[in-house]
PDB file of C-alpha atoms in Angstrom:
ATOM      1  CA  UNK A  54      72.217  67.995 -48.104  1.00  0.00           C
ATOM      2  CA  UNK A  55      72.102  67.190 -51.746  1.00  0.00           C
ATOM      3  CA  UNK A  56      75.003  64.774 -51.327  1.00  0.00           C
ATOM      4  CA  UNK A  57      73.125  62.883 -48.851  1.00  0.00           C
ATOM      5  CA  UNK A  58      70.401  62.264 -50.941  1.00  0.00           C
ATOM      6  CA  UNK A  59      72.114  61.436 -53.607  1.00  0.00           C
ATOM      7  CA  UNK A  60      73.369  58.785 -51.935  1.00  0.00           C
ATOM      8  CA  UNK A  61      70.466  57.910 -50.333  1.00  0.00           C
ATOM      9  CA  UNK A  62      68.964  57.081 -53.853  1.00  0.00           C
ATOM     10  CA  UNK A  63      71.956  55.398 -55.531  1.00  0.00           C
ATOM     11  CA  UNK A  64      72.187  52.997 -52.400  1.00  0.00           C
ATOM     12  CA  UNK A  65      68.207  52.379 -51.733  1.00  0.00           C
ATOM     13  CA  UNK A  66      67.513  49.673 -54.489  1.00  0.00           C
ATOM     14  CA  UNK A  67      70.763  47.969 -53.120  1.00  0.00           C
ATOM     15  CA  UNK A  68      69.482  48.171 -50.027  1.00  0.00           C
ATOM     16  CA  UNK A  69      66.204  46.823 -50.792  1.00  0.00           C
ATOM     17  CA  UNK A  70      67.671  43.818 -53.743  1.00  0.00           C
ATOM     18  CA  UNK A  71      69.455  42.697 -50.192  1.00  0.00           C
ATOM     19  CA  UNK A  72      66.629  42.901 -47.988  1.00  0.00           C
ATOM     20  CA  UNK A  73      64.277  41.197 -50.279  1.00  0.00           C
ATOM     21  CA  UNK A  74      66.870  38.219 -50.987  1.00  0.00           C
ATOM     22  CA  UNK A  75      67.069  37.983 -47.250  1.00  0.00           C
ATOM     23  CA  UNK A  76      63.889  37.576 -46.370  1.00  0.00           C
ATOM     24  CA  UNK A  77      63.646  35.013 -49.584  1.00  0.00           C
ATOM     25  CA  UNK A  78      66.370  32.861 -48.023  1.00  0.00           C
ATOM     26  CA  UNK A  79      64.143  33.260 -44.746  1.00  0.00           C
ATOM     27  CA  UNK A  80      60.960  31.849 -46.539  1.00  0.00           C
ATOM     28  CA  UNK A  81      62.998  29.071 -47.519  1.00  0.00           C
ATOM     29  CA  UNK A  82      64.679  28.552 -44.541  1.00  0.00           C
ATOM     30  CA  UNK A  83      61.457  28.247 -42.854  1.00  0.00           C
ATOM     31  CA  UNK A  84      59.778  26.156 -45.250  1.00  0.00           C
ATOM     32  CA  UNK A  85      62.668  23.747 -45.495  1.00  0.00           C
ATOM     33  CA  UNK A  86      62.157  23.522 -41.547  1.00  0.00           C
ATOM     34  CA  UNK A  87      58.489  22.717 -41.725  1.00  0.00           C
ATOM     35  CA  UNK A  88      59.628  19.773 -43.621  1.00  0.00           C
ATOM     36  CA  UNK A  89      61.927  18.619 -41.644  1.00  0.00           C
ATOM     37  CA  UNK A  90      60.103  18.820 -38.390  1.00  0.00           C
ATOM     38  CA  UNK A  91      59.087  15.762 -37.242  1.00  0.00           C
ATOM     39  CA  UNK A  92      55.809  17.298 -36.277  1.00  0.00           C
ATOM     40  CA  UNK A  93      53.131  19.339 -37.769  1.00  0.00           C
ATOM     41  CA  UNK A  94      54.449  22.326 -36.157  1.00  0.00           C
ATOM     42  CA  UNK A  95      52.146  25.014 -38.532  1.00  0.00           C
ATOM     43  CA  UNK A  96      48.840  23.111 -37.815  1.00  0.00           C
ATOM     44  CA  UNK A  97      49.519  22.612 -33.812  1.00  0.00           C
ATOM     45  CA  UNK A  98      50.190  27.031 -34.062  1.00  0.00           C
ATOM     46  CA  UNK A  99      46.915  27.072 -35.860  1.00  0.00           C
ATOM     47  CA  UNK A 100      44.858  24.738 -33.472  1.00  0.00           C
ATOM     48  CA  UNK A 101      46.386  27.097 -30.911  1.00  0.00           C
ATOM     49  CA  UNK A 102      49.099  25.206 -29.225  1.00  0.00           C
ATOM     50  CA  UNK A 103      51.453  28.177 -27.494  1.00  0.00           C
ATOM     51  CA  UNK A 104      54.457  25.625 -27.277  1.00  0.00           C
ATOM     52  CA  UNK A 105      54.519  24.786 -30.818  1.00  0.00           C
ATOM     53  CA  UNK A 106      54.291  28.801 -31.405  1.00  0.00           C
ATOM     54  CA  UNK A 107      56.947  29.073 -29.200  1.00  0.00           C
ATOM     55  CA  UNK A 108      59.027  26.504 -30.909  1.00  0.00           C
ATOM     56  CA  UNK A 109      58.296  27.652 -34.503  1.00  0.00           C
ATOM     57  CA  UNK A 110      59.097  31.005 -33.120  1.00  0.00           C
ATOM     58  CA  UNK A 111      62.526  29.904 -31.883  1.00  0.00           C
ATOM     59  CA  UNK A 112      63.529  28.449 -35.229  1.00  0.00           C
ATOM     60  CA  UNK A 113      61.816  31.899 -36.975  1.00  0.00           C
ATOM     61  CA  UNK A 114      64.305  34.175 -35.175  1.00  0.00           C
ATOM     62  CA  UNK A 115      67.412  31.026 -35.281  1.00  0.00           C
ATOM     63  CA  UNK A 116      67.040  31.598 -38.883  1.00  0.00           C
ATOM     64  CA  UNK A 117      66.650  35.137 -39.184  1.00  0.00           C
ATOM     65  CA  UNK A 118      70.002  36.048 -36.891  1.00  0.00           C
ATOM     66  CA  UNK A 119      72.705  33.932 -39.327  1.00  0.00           C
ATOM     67  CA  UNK A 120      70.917  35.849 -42.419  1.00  0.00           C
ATOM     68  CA  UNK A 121      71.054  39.354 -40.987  1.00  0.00           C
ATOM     69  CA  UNK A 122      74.643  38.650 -40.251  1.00  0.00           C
ATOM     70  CA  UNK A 123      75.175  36.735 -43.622  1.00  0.00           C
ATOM     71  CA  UNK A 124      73.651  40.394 -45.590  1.00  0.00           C
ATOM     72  CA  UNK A 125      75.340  42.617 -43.234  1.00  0.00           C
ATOM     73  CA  UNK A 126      78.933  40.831 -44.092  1.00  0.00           C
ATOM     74  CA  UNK A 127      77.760  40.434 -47.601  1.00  0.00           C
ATOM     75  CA  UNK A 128      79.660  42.554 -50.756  1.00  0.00           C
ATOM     76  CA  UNK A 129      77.140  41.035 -53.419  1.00  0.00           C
ATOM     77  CA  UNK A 130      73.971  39.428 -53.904  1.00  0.00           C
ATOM     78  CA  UNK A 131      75.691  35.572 -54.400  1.00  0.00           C
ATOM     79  CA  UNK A 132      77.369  36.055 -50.398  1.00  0.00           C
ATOM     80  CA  UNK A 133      73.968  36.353 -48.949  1.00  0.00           C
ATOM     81  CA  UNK A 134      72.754  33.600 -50.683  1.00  0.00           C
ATOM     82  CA  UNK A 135      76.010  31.110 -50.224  1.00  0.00           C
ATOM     83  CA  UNK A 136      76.200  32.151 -46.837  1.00  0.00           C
ATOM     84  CA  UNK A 137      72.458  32.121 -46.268  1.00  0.00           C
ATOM     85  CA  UNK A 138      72.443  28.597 -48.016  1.00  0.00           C
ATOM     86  CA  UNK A 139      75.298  27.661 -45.197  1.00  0.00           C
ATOM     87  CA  UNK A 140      73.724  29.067 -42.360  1.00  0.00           C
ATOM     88  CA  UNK A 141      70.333  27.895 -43.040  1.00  0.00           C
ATOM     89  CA  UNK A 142      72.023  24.259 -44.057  1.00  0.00           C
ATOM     90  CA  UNK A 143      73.605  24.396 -40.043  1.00  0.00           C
ATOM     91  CA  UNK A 144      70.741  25.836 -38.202  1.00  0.00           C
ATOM     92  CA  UNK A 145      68.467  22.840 -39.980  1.00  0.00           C
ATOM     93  CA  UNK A 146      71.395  20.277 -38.740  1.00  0.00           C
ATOM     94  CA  UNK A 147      71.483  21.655 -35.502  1.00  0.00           C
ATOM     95  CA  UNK A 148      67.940  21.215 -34.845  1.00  0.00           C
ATOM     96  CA  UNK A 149      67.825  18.002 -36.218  1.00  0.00           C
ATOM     97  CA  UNK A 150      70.287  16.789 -33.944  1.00  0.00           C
ATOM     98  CA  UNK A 151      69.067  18.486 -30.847  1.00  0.00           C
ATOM     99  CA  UNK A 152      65.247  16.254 -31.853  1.00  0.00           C
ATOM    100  CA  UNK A 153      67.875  13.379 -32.030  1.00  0.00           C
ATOM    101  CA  UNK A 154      69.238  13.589 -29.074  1.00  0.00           C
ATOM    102  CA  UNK A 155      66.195  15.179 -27.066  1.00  0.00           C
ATOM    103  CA  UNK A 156      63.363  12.720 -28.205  1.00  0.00           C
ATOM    104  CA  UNK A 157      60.955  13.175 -25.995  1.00  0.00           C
ATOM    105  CA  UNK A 158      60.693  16.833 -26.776  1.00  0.00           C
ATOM    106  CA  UNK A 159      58.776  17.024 -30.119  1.00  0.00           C
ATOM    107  CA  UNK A 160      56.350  15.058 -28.463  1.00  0.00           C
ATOM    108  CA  UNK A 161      55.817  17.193 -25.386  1.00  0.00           C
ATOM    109  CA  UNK A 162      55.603  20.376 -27.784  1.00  0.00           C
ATOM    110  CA  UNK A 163      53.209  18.457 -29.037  1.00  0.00           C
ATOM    111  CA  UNK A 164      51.494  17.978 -25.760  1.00  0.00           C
ATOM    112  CA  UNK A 165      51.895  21.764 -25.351  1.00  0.00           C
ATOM    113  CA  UNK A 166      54.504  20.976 -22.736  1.00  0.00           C
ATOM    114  CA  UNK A 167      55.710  24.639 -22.361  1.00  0.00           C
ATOM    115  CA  UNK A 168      58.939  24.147 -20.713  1.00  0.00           C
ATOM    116  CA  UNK A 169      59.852  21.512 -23.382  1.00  0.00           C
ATOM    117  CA  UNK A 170      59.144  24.955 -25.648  1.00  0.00           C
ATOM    118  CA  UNK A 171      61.250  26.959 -24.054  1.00  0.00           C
ATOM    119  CA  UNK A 172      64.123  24.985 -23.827  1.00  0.00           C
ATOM    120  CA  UNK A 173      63.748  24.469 -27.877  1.00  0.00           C
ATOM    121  CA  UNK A 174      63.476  28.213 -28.115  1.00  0.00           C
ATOM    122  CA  UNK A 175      66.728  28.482 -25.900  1.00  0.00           C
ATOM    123  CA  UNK A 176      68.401  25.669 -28.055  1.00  0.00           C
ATOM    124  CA  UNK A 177      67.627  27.078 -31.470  1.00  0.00           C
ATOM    125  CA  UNK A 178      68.639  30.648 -30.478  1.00  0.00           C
ATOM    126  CA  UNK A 179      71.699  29.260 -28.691  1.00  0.00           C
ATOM    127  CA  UNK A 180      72.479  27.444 -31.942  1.00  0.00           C
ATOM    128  CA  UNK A 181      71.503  30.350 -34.282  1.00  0.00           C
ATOM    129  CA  UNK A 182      74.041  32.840 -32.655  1.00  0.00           C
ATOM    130  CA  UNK A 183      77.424  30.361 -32.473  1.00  0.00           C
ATOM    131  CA  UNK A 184      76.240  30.573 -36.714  1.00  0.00           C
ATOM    132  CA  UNK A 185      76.099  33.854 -36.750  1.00  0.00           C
ATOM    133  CA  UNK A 186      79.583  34.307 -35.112  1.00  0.00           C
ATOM    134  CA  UNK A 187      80.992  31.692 -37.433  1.00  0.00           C
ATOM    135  CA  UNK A 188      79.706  33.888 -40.402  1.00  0.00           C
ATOM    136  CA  UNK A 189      81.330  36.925 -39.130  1.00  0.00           C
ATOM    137  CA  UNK A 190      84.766  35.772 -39.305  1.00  0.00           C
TER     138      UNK A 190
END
């Protein structure tokens, strides 16, 4: 039993120094998102808009599944964040081209259009796990 705790406190603040980077390259996923949205996704959630919520929930969890796999591949501190960087970089690119190419569909999110939502939900998580497969190689 002693062994197992032993190890349980030399690998806990490894295990948290990961998680907190994570969620780090999260916040800045996300905020580098907000930016690049070409709506005000944040302020349509807080007016109460479900398919903005939707949307910005979509590119919450598109986000988060690259990073979990870029810290559960990772050796060091520096993969999560290179790989994080990358994943974040393509997740951003993908959505950017998907508002390209869909144009109407910020502007129905906008409208609360909720199958224009769920399609970018579908898109971003579609996106989000090709990533995540392409970081686990």
């Amino acid at each position: 039993m002693e062994v197992i705790f032993q190890s349980f406190v030399s690998g806990l603040p490894l295990l948290l120094i990961h998680f907190a980077v994570t969620l780090i390259m999260l916040a800045l996923g996300i905020f580098t998102y907000v930016l690049v949205t070409p709506y005000n996704e944040i302020g349509l959630v807080k007016k109460g808009n479900p398919s903005a919520a939707l949307s910005f929930s979509g590119a919450l969890i598109g986000i988060a599944i690259p990073l979990s796999v870029a810290m559960a591949g990772s050796v060091n501190i520096m993969d999560i964040v290179v790989f994080g960087a990358v994943a974040i970089i393509l997740q951003l690119l993908g959505y950017r081209i998907t508002d390209l190419l869909l144009k109407g569909v910020p502007s129905r999110i906008e409208n609360n259009e909720i199958s224009a939502a769920i399609t970018m939900v579908g898109i971003k998580i579609s996106i989000s796990l090709v990533n995540a497969a392409a970081l686990s190689v």
